Coordinates of C-alpha atoms in Angstrom, one line a residue:
M855 CA 0.0 0.0 0.0
K856 CA 1.4 3.4 -1.1
L857 CA 0.5 6.5 0.9
Q858 CA 0.8 9.3 -1.7
L859 CA 1.5 12.6 0.2
K860 CA -0.9 14.7 -1.9
E861 CA -3.9 12.3 -1.5
N862 CA -3.2 11.2 2.1
W863 CA -1.7 14.4 3.6
R864 CA -4.0 14.0 6.6
V865 CA -2.4 10.7 7.5
W866 CA 1.1 12.2 7.1
L867 CA 0.1 15.1 9.2
L868 CA -0.9 12.7 11.9
V869 CA 2.5 10.9 11.6
V870 CA 4.3 14.3 12.0
F871 CA 2.3 15.1 15.2
M872 CA 3.0 11.6 16.5
L873 CA 6.8 12.2 16.0
L874 CA 6.6 15.6 17.6
S875 CA 4.8 14.2 20.6
T876 CA 7.4 11.5 20.9
V877 CA 10.2 14.1 21.0
S878 CA 8.2 16.2 23.5
L879 CA 7.6 13.2 25.7
F880 CA 10.9 11.4 25.7
V881 CA 13.8 13.7 24.6
P882 CA 15.4 15.3 27.7
F883 CA 15.5 19.1 27.5
G884 CA 17.2 19.7 30.8
G885 CA 14.0 20.2 32.8
T886 CA 12.7 18.3 35.8
G887 CA 11.4 15.5 33.5
G888 CA 13.4 12.4 32.9
I889 CA 15.2 12.6 36.2
T890 CA 16.6 9.5 37.8
G891 CA 17.8 8.3 41.1
S892 CA 16.8 9.6 44.5
D893 CA 15.9 13.0 43.1
A894 CA 12.9 11.4 41.5
D895 CA 11.3 11.1 44.9
Q896 CA 11.5 14.9 45.5
A897 CA 10.5 16.2 42.1
S898 CA 7.1 16.5 40.3
G899 CA 8.4 15.1 37.0
S900 CA 8.1 11.6 35.6
Q901 CA 11.1 9.4 35.9
Y902 CA 10.9 8.2 32.3
T903 CA 9.1 11.0 30.4
N904 CA 8.9 14.8 30.4
L905 CA 5.5 14.7 31.9
Q906 CA 4.9 16.9 35.0
F907 CA 2.5 15.8 37.8
G908 CA 0.4 18.1 39.9
L909 CA -0.3 17.9 43.6
E910 CA -2.8 15.1 43.4
L911 CA -0.3 12.8 41.6
S912 CA 3.0 13.9 43.3
G913 CA 1.9 15.4 46.7
G914 CA 2.7 18.8 47.9
T915 CA 1.1 22.0 49.1
Q916 CA -1.4 24.5 47.7
V917 CA -1.9 27.9 49.3
R918 CA -4.9 30.1 48.2
A919 CA -5.1 33.5 49.7
P920 CA -6.3 37.1 48.8
F921 CA -4.1 40.1 48.7
A922 CA -4.0 42.5 51.6
G923 CA -4.9 46.0 50.7
M924 CA -7.5 48.5 49.6
T925 CA -7.9 50.6 46.4
V926 CA -9.6 53.8 45.3
S927 CA -9.8 54.2 41.5
G928 CA -11.0 56.8 39.1
L929 CA -9.0 59.6 40.5
E930 CA -7.4 62.3 38.3
F931 CA -3.9 63.5 39.2
G932 CA -0.6 64.0 37.5
P933 CA 2.7 62.3 38.2
E934 CA 3.9 65.3 40.1
A935 CA 1.1 64.7 42.7
Q936 CA 2.0 61.1 43.4
P937 CA 4.6 61.9 46.1
E938 CA 2.3 64.4 47.8
I939 CA -0.6 61.8 48.0
E940 CA 1.7 59.1 49.3
S941 CA 3.2 61.3 51.9
A942 CA -0.2 62.6 53.1
L943 CA -1.6 59.0 53.4
R944 CA 1.5 57.8 55.3
A945 CA 1.2 60.6 57.8
E946 CA -2.6 60.2 58.2
L947 CA -2.6 56.4 58.5
D948 CA 0.9 56.0 60.2
M949 CA 2.2 53.8 57.4
S950 CA 5.6 53.2 56.0
A951 CA 6.6 54.3 52.5
S952 CA 6.2 50.8 51.0
D953 CA 2.6 50.5 52.2
V954 CA 1.2 53.3 50.0
R955 CA 1.2 53.6 46.2
A956 CA -0.3 56.2 44.0
S957 CA -0.4 55.8 40.2
A958 CA -1.2 58.7 38.0
E959 CA -1.2 56.4 34.9
S960 CA -4.1 54.3 36.2
G961 CA -5.6 57.0 38.5
T962 CA -5.5 54.7 41.5
V963 CA -4.3 54.9 45.1
E964 CA -3.6 51.8 47.1
V965 CA -2.7 51.0 50.7
F966 CA -1.4 47.6 51.5
E967 CA -3.2 47.1 54.7
D968 CA -6.9 46.5 55.5
R969 CA -9.0 45.5 58.5
H970 CA -7.6 42.0 58.3
V971 CA -3.9 42.8 57.9
G972 CA -3.1 45.9 59.8
N973 CA -5.6 48.2 61.5
V974 CA -6.8 50.4 58.6
T975 CA -10.5 50.4 57.7
Q976 CA -12.2 51.6 54.6
A977 CA -13.6 54.6 56.4
E978 CA -10.1 55.6 57.6
F979 CA -8.6 55.2 54.1
A980 CA -11.4 57.4 52.6
A981 CA -10.9 60.0 55.3
A982 CA -7.2 60.1 54.8
L983 CA -7.6 60.5 51.0
T984 CA -10.1 63.3 51.6
E985 CA -7.6 65.1 53.9
A986 CA -5.1 64.7 51.0
G987 CA -7.5 66.8 48.8
Y988 CA -9.4 64.1 47.0
Q989 CA -13.0 63.9 48.2
T990 CA -13.7 60.2 48.8
G991 CA -16.4 58.2 50.6
E992 CA -16.2 54.9 52.3
G993 CA -18.2 53.4 49.4
D994 CA -15.5 54.4 46.9
V995 CA -12.9 52.2 48.7
E996 CA -12.6 48.7 47.2
M997 CA -11.1 45.8 49.1
G998 CA -8.1 44.3 47.2
V999 CA -5.3 45.7 45.1
T1000 CA -4.9 46.8 41.5
A1001 CA -4.3 44.4 38.5
D1002 CA -0.8 45.8 38.2
T1003 CA 0.0 44.9 41.8
R1004 CA -1.4 41.4 41.4
Q1005 CA 0.6 40.9 38.3
N1006 CA 3.7 42.1 40.1
A1007 CA 3.0 39.6 42.9
E1008 CA 2.5 36.7 40.4
D1009 CA 5.8 37.5 38.7
V1010 CA 7.8 37.8 41.9
L1011 CA 6.4 34.6 43.4
N1012 CA 7.0 32.6 40.2
E1013 CA 10.6 34.0 40.2
R1014 CA 11.0 33.0 43.8
L1015 CA 9.9 29.4 43.0
R1016 CA 12.3 29.2 40.1
E1017 CA 15.2 30.6 42.2
R1018 CA 14.5 28.1 45.0
G1019 CA 14.6 25.3 42.4
L1020 CA 11.1 24.1 43.2
G1021 CA 10.4 22.4 39.9
G1022 CA 6.7 22.3 38.9
G1023 CA 5.7 25.1 41.4
S1024 CA 3.6 27.9 40.1
A1025 CA 1.7 31.0 41.3
T1026 CA -1.5 31.9 39.4
Q1027 CA -4.2 34.6 39.9
V1028 CA -7.7 33.3 40.1
S1029 CA -11.0 35.1 40.3
A1030 CA -13.9 34.6 42.6
P1031 CA -17.0 36.7 42.9
G1032 CA -16.0 40.0 44.4
Q1033 CA -12.4 38.9 45.2
Q1034 CA -9.1 38.0 43.6
F1035 CA -6.9 35.2 44.9
M1036 CA -3.4 34.0 44.4
V1037 CA -3.0 30.2 44.2
V1038 CA 0.5 28.9 44.8
E1039 CA 1.1 25.2 44.2
V1040 CA 4.4 23.6 45.0
P1041 CA 4.6 19.8 44.4
G1042 CA 6.8 17.9 46.9
A1043 CA 7.0 20.7 49.5
N1044 CA 5.3 20.8 52.9
R1045 CA 3.2 23.7 54.2
S1046 CA 5.9 25.4 56.3
E1047 CA 8.3 25.5 53.4
V1048 CA 5.8 27.1 51.1
I1049 CA 4.6 29.6 53.8
E1050 CA 8.2 30.6 54.5
L1051 CA 8.8 31.2 50.8
I1052 CA 5.7 33.3 50.0
G1053 CA 4.6 34.6 53.4
D1054 CA 6.9 37.6 53.5
R1055 CA 7.1 40.5 51.2
G1056 CA 10.9 40.1 50.9
Q1057 CA 11.8 43.8 51.0
V1058 CA 15.6 44.1 51.4
E1059 CA 17.1 47.5 52.4
I1060 CA 20.5 48.7 53.5
W1061 CA 20.4 51.2 56.3
A1062 CA 23.2 53.3 57.8
M1063 CA 23.3 53.9 61.5
Y1064 CA 25.6 56.6 62.8
P1065 CA 26.1 59.1 65.6
T1066 CA 25.2 62.7 65.0
D1067 CA 26.9 65.8 66.3
N1068 CA 24.7 66.0 69.4
G1069 CA 25.4 62.4 70.4
S1070 CA 22.2 60.8 69.3
Y1071 CA 22.0 58.2 66.6
E1072 CA 20.5 58.5 63.2
T1073 CA 19.3 55.7 60.9
Q1074 CA 18.9 56.3 57.2
S1075 CA 17.7 53.9 54.4
L1076 CA 20.2 54.1 51.6
L1077 CA 19.6 51.2 49.3
S1078 CA 16.8 48.9 48.1
Q1079 CA 16.4 46.2 45.4
E1080 CA 15.9 48.8 42.7
D1081 CA 19.4 50.1 43.3
L1082 CA 21.1 46.8 42.5
A1083 CA 22.7 46.3 39.1
E1084 CA 24.2 42.8 39.7
I1085 CA 23.7 40.2 42.4
G1086 CA 26.2 37.4 42.9
G1087 CA 25.5 34.0 44.4
A1088 CA 25.6 33.4 48.2
R1089 CA 29.1 32.4 49.3
Q1090 CA 30.9 31.2 52.3
E1091 CA 34.6 31.9 52.4
Q1092 CA 37.0 31.9 55.3
G1093 CA 34.2 31.7 57.8
E1094 CA 32.3 34.6 56.3
T1095 CA 29.0 34.3 54.5
F1096 CA 28.0 37.1 52.1
V1097 CA 26.2 38.1 48.9
P1098 CA 28.3 40.1 46.5
I1099 CA 26.4 43.0 44.9
R1100 CA 27.0 45.8 42.5
L1101 CA 25.0 49.0 42.6
N1102 CA 23.8 50.9 39.6
E1103 CA 25.7 54.1 38.7
E1104 CA 23.2 56.5 40.3
A1105 CA 22.9 54.5 43.5
G1106 CA 26.7 54.0 43.7
A1107 CA 27.3 57.7 43.7
R1108 CA 24.5 58.4 46.2
F1109 CA 25.7 55.7 48.5
G1110 CA 29.3 56.9 48.3
D1111 CA 28.3 60.5 49.1
A1112 CA 26.2 59.3 52.1
M1113 CA 29.2 57.2 53.4
R1114 CA 31.6 60.1 53.2
A1115 CA 29.1 62.6 54.7
N1116 CA 28.4 60.4 57.7
G1117 CA 31.9 59.3 58.6
F1118 CA 32.0 55.8 57.1
G1119 CA 35.1 56.7 55.1
Q1120 CA 37.3 57.3 58.1
Q1121 CA 40.8 55.7 58.1
G1122 CA 40.8 52.2 59.5
G1123 CA 37.1 51.6 58.9
T1124 CA 34.3 51.7 61.5
R1125 CA 33.5 49.6 64.5
C1126 CA 30.0 48.2 65.0
S1127 CA 28.6 46.5 68.1
Y1128 CA 25.0 46.3 67.1
D1129 CA 23.0 43.6 69.0
L1130 CA 20.5 41.8 66.7
N1131 CA 18.5 40.8 69.8
A1132 CA 17.8 44.4 70.8
S1133 CA 15.7 47.1 69.1
I1134 CA 17.2 50.0 67.1
D1135 CA 16.4 52.4 70.0
E1136 CA 18.1 50.1 72.6
N1137 CA 21.1 49.8 70.4
A1138 CA 21.3 53.5 69.9
A1139 CA 21.4 53.9 73.7
D1140 CA 24.4 51.6 73.9
D1141 CA 26.5 53.5 71.4
P1142 CA 27.0 50.8 68.8
G1143 CA 29.2 52.8 66.5
R1144 CA 28.8 53.3 62.8
C1145 CA 27.0 50.3 61.3
L1146 CA 25.6 49.2 58.0
L1147 CA 22.3 47.3 58.7
T1148 CA 20.8 44.7 56.4
V1149 CA 17.0 45.0 56.8
L1150 CA 14.6 42.3 55.6
D1151 CA 10.9 43.3 55.8
G1152 CA 11.7 45.9 58.4
E1153 CA 13.7 43.6 60.6
V1154 CA 17.5 44.0 61.0
V1155 CA 19.0 40.7 60.1
F1156 CA 22.7 41.7 60.1
A1157 CA 24.8 44.6 61.2
A1158 CA 28.5 45.2 60.5
G1159 CA 31.0 48.0 60.4
V1160 CA 33.0 49.0 57.3
A1161 CA 36.3 47.3 56.6
P1162 CA 39.4 49.5 56.2
S1163 CA 39.7 48.8 52.5
L1164 CA 36.1 49.7 51.8
A1165 CA 36.3 52.8 54.0
S1166 CA 39.3 53.9 52.0
S1167 CA 37.5 53.4 48.7
F1168 CA 34.6 55.6 50.0
E1169 CA 37.0 58.4 51.0
S1170 CA 39.1 58.3 47.8
G1171 CA 36.0 58.1 45.6
T1172 CA 37.0 54.8 43.9
F1173 CA 33.8 53.2 45.2
D1174 CA 31.8 55.6 43.1
E1175 CA 33.5 54.3 40.0
N1176 CA 33.2 50.7 41.0
P1177 CA 30.3 50.4 43.4
S1178 CA 30.6 46.8 44.5
Y1179 CA 30.7 45.4 48.0
R1180 CA 29.6 42.4 50.1
T1181 CA 26.3 42.1 52.1
T1182 CA 27.4 39.9 55.0
T1183 CA 25.0 37.6 57.0
T1184 CA 25.3 35.4 60.0
S1185 CA 24.6 32.1 58.1
F1186 CA 24.6 30.7 54.7
E1187 CA 20.8 30.2 54.9
D1188 CA 20.3 33.9 55.5
A1189 CA 22.7 34.7 52.7
R1190 CA 20.7 32.5 50.3
E1191 CA 17.4 34.1 51.4
L1192 CA 18.8 37.6 50.9
E1193 CA 20.1 36.6 47.4
I1194 CA 16.7 35.3 46.4
N1195 CA 14.9 38.3 47.7
M1196 CA 17.4 40.7 46.0
R1197 CA 17.1 38.8 42.7
T1198 CA 13.3 38.4 42.6
G1199 CA 12.4 41.8 44.1
A1200 CA 9.8 42.5 46.8
L1201 CA 6.1 41.9 46.9
R1202 CA 4.2 45.2 47.1
T1203 CA 1.7 43.6 49.4
E1204 CA 1.4 40.3 51.3
L1205 CA -1.0 37.4 51.0
D1206 CA -3.5 37.2 53.8
I1207 CA -2.9 33.5 54.5
D1208 CA -3.8 33.5 58.2
N1209 CA -7.2 35.2 58.1
R1210 CA -8.7 34.5 54.7
G1211 CA -6.4 32.0 53.1
T1212 CA -6.6 28.2 52.9
T1213 CA -3.9 25.6 52.6
F1214 CA -4.0 22.0 51.3
F1215 CA -1.3 19.4 51.8
L1216 CA -1.1 15.9 50.3
L1217 CA 1.5 13.4 51.4
P1218 CA 3.7 12.4 48.4
S1219 CA 3.4 8.7 49.5
L1220 CA -0.4 8.9 49.2
A1221 CA -0.2 10.7 45.9
E1222 CA 2.0 8.0 44.5
R1223 CA -0.8 5.5 44.9
F1224 CA -3.0 7.6 42.5
K1225 CA -0.6 7.1 39.6
P1226 CA -1.1 3.4 39.0
L1227 CA -4.8 3.8 39.8
S1228 CA -5.1 6.5 37.1
L1229 CA -3.2 4.2 34.6
V1230 CA -5.6 1.3 35.4
T1231 CA -8.6 3.6 35.0
G1232 CA -7.4 4.7 31.6
A1233 CA -6.6 1.2 30.5
A1234 CA -10.1 0.0 31.6
A1235 CA -11.7 2.9 29.6
V1236 CA -9.8 1.9 26.5
F1237 CA -10.6 -1.8 27.0
A1238 CA -14.3 -1.0 27.4
V1239 CA -14.4 1.1 24.3
A1240 CA -12.5 -1.6 22.3
L1241 CA -15.0 -4.2 23.3
T1242 CA -17.9 -2.0 22.3
V1243 CA -16.4 -1.1 18.9
F1244 CA -15.5 -4.7 18.1
A1245 CA -19.0 -5.8 19.2
R1246 CA -20.6 -3.3 16.8
Y1247 CA -18.6 -3.8 13.7
R1248 CA -17.2 -7.4 14.2
K1249 CA -14.5 -6.5 11.6
P1250 CA -11.0 -6.0 13.0
E1251 CA -10.0 -4.1 9.8
V1252 CA -12.6 -1.4 10.7
A1253 CA -12.4 -1.4 14.5
A1254 CA -8.5 -1.6 14.8
P1255 CA -7.8 1.7 12.9
M1256 CA -10.6 3.3 14.9
L1257 CA -9.0 2.4 18.2
L1258 CA -5.5 3.2 17.0
T1259 CA -6.6 6.7 15.8
A1260 CA -8.2 7.3 19.2
A1261 CA -5.0 6.2 21.0
A1262 CA -3.0 8.6 18.7
E1263 CA -5.3 11.4 19.9
V1264 CA -4.4 10.7 23.5
Y1265 CA -0.7 10.3 22.7
I1266 CA -0.6 13.7 20.9
L1267 CA -2.5 15.2 23.9
L1268 CA 0.2 13.8 26.3
G1269 CA 2.9 15.3 24.0
F1270 CA 1.2 18.7 24.3
A1271 CA 1.0 18.4 28.1
A1272 CA 4.8 17.6 28.2
A1273 CA 5.6 20.4 25.8
V1274 CA 3.9 23.1 27.9
S1275 CA 4.9 21.4 31.2
L1276 CA 1.2 21.1 32.2
P1277 CA 1.2 19.5 35.7
L1278 CA -1.3 16.6 35.4
D1279 CA -3.8 16.0 38.1
L1280 CA -6.8 13.7 38.5
S1281 CA -9.0 16.2 36.8
H1282 CA -6.8 16.1 33.7
I1283 CA -6.9 12.2 33.8
A1284 CA -10.7 12.6 33.7
G1285 CA -10.4 14.9 30.7
F1286 CA -8.2 12.3 28.9
I1287 CA -11.0 9.6 29.5
A1288 CA -13.6 12.1 28.2
V1289 CA -11.4 12.7 25.1
I1290 CA -11.3 8.9 24.5
G1291 CA -15.0 8.6 24.7
T1292 CA -15.9 11.6 22.5
G1293 CA -13.1 10.7 20.0
V1294 CA -14.4 7.1 19.5
D1295 CA -17.9 8.4 19.3
D1296 CA -17.0 10.7 16.5
L1297 CA -15.1 8.0 14.7
V1298 CA -18.2 5.7 14.9
I1299 CA -20.3 8.5 13.4
I1300 CA -17.8 8.7 10.5
A1301 CA -17.7 4.9 10.0
D1302 CA -21.5 4.6 10.1
E1303 CA -22.2 7.4 7.7
V1304 CA -19.7 6.1 5.2
M1305 CA -20.2 2.3 5.4
Q1306 CA -23.9 1.9 6.4
Q1307 CA -25.4 4.0 3.6
G1308 CA -24.7 1.4 0.9
D1309 CA -21.6 0.4 -1.1
V1310 CA -18.9 3.0 -1.7
R1311 CA -17.6 2.6 -5.2
T1312 CA -16.0 6.0 -6.0
S1313 CA -14.0 8.6 -4.2
R1314 CA -16.7 11.2 -4.9
V1315 CA -19.3 9.2 -3.0
F1316 CA -16.8 8.6 -0.1
E1317 CA -16.0 12.3 0.1
S1318 CA -19.6 13.3 0.1
R1319 CA -20.5 10.9 3.0
F1320 CA -17.4 11.9 4.9
K1321 CA -18.1 15.6 4.7
K1322 CA -21.6 15.0 5.9
A1323 CA -20.3 13.1 8.9
F1324 CA -17.6 15.7 9.5
W1325 CA -20.2 18.5 9.7
V1326 CA -22.0 16.5 12.4
I1327 CA -18.8 15.9 14.5
G1328 CA -17.7 19.5 13.8
A1329 CA -20.9 20.9 15.2
A1330 CA -20.7 18.6 18.2
A1331 CA -17.1 19.7 18.8
A1332 CA -18.0 23.4 18.6
T1333 CA -20.8 22.8 21.1
T1334 CA -18.4 21.0 23.5
I1335 CA -15.9 23.8 23.3
V1336 CA -18.5 26.5 23.9
A1337 CA -19.9 24.6 26.9
M1338 CA -16.5 23.9 28.4
S1339 CA -15.1 27.4 27.9
P1340 CA -16.6 29.0 31.0
L1341 CA -15.1 26.2 33.1
A1342 CA -11.7 26.6 31.5
V1343 CA -11.7 30.4 32.2
L1344 CA -13.3 30.6 35.6
S1345 CA -11.6 29.5 38.8
L1346 CA -13.7 26.4 39.6
G1347 CA -11.0 24.2 41.0
D1348 CA -10.6 20.7 39.4
L1349 CA -13.3 21.5 36.8
Q1350 CA -10.9 23.9 35.1
G1351 CA -8.3 21.2 34.4
F1352 CA -11.0 18.8 33.1
A1353 CA -12.3 21.5 30.8
I1354 CA -8.9 22.5 29.4
I1355 CA -7.9 18.9 28.5
T1356 CA -11.3 18.3 27.0
I1357 CA -11.2 21.4 24.8
I1358 CA -7.6 20.7 23.6
G1359 CA -8.4 17.1 23.0
V1360 CA -11.5 18.0 20.9
L1361 CA -9.4 20.5 18.8
I1362 CA -6.7 17.8 18.2
G1363 CA -9.4 15.4 17.2
V1364 CA -11.2 17.7 14.8
L1365 CA -8.1 19.2 13.2
I1366 CA -5.7 16.2 13.1
T1367 CA -6.9 12.7 14.1
R1368 CA -10.4 12.5 12.7
P1369 CA -9.5 13.8 9.2
A1370 CA -6.7 11.3 9.2
Y1371 CA -9.1 8.5 10.1
G1372 CA -11.2 9.6 7.1
D1373 CA -8.2 9.0 4.8
I1374 CA -7.5 5.6 6.5
L1375 CA -11.2 4.6 6.0
R1376 CA -11.1 5.7 2.4
I1377 CA -8.1 3.5 1.8
L1378 CA -9.8 0.5 3.5
V1379 CA -13.0 1.0 1.5
L1380 CA -11.7 1.9 -1.9
G1381 CA -8.2 0.5 -1.8
D1382 CA -5.0 2.5 -2.4
D1383 CA -5.4 3.2 -6.0

């Protein structure tokens, strides 16, 4: 039998997609798939393929929580008014600079506290904004933050997951009536690990603490993540743990000027006896000397003086030309956390996990049991369909291509899942079974229309009957896609995964496998001439 490309291009298209799926499933690309050895127990990837498994098939933690904050939108002000609004709100609500954000571009003002996280109510926010010159009522204040802030949080959390090497982990925004949530899923990790990773905003700052002329102590924030141009990896050398950083040109000059103005460039460097177990005020009372403080989310995590060589570079101005230095910590774990926070940036707001959030944890050992059960369920579905098809046609030459075509549809769908690193869960397995059922159902429609309407003697008759059948399955596919679309878009838990797999499976069937089955059936009915 010869398969001419021009006449049987649908069959060749199916072959091409089968080959692409094989590459996607089995060729290692350096991801978490295809791992071997003990690491396989800790990852969410398959040991033999590039498939990724979600929480229900690999175990792990899911955290679902809303964002802390409130927003007033629809305001009109220019960029020059942003600092004034933020300053007025900070003063009225007793907030820090990072807790208020005004955006002239979107006409919004946000505060990153609410009645659940912090002590700011909608009425207080409205009153403070009115004091700032923008007449606002309590009804104008919406719970939650802007879309820009939510997108920032999603990007930062996904970057944190990648930096921490948690393969298969993801952070995704989901919508619910009247509220937006962030869903973070980390296969293979327990609850405490995930909370530690996403629970803090991760704002890293460098403060200077120094005595003034009257003997009191001053603290000044000098650097934040935005001032960093390069961040090295956490290191431990000669008993010292640190993160090497390089400042951008503007921050380097500003930092050098501040060091010289406040006595950090003195010969021999500076001493620092800051006690991390005491507050800043208590340390100031004990005359700690000139210190550079590393501050994470408002808490001083390390304090140190300036080494003689660094002090000399401040004084001579060479630091301004090459603004690089080490941010030292007390342990390698702290250094690694600082490195990740510096690289990924800070969250503008935090997730309210304690009050309005939910967490879900599934033991990996329990999840492992679902994999063979899912395989058995799929095999049982295929076996039941095969029995039904053979019982109906009682001709292996008709039933076998039908089953092989349906299997090819599932194989291509698995290849797609591997290509996009879709973490498979039980809902996706249910979608695969649904695809098998609808796929064979459509193939039966094609076979019945072509073969049970009398003998097929010419290609013209075959094409006419095939087109008639294809209109029927095309209409059914369109109905399925329309019906499933709301489930695929809305956040309805497991139904979303089921809908996505079903829609993609239907598209693969209508565009690739079912047309190919038409060519195969034509060859069987008319021969290959």
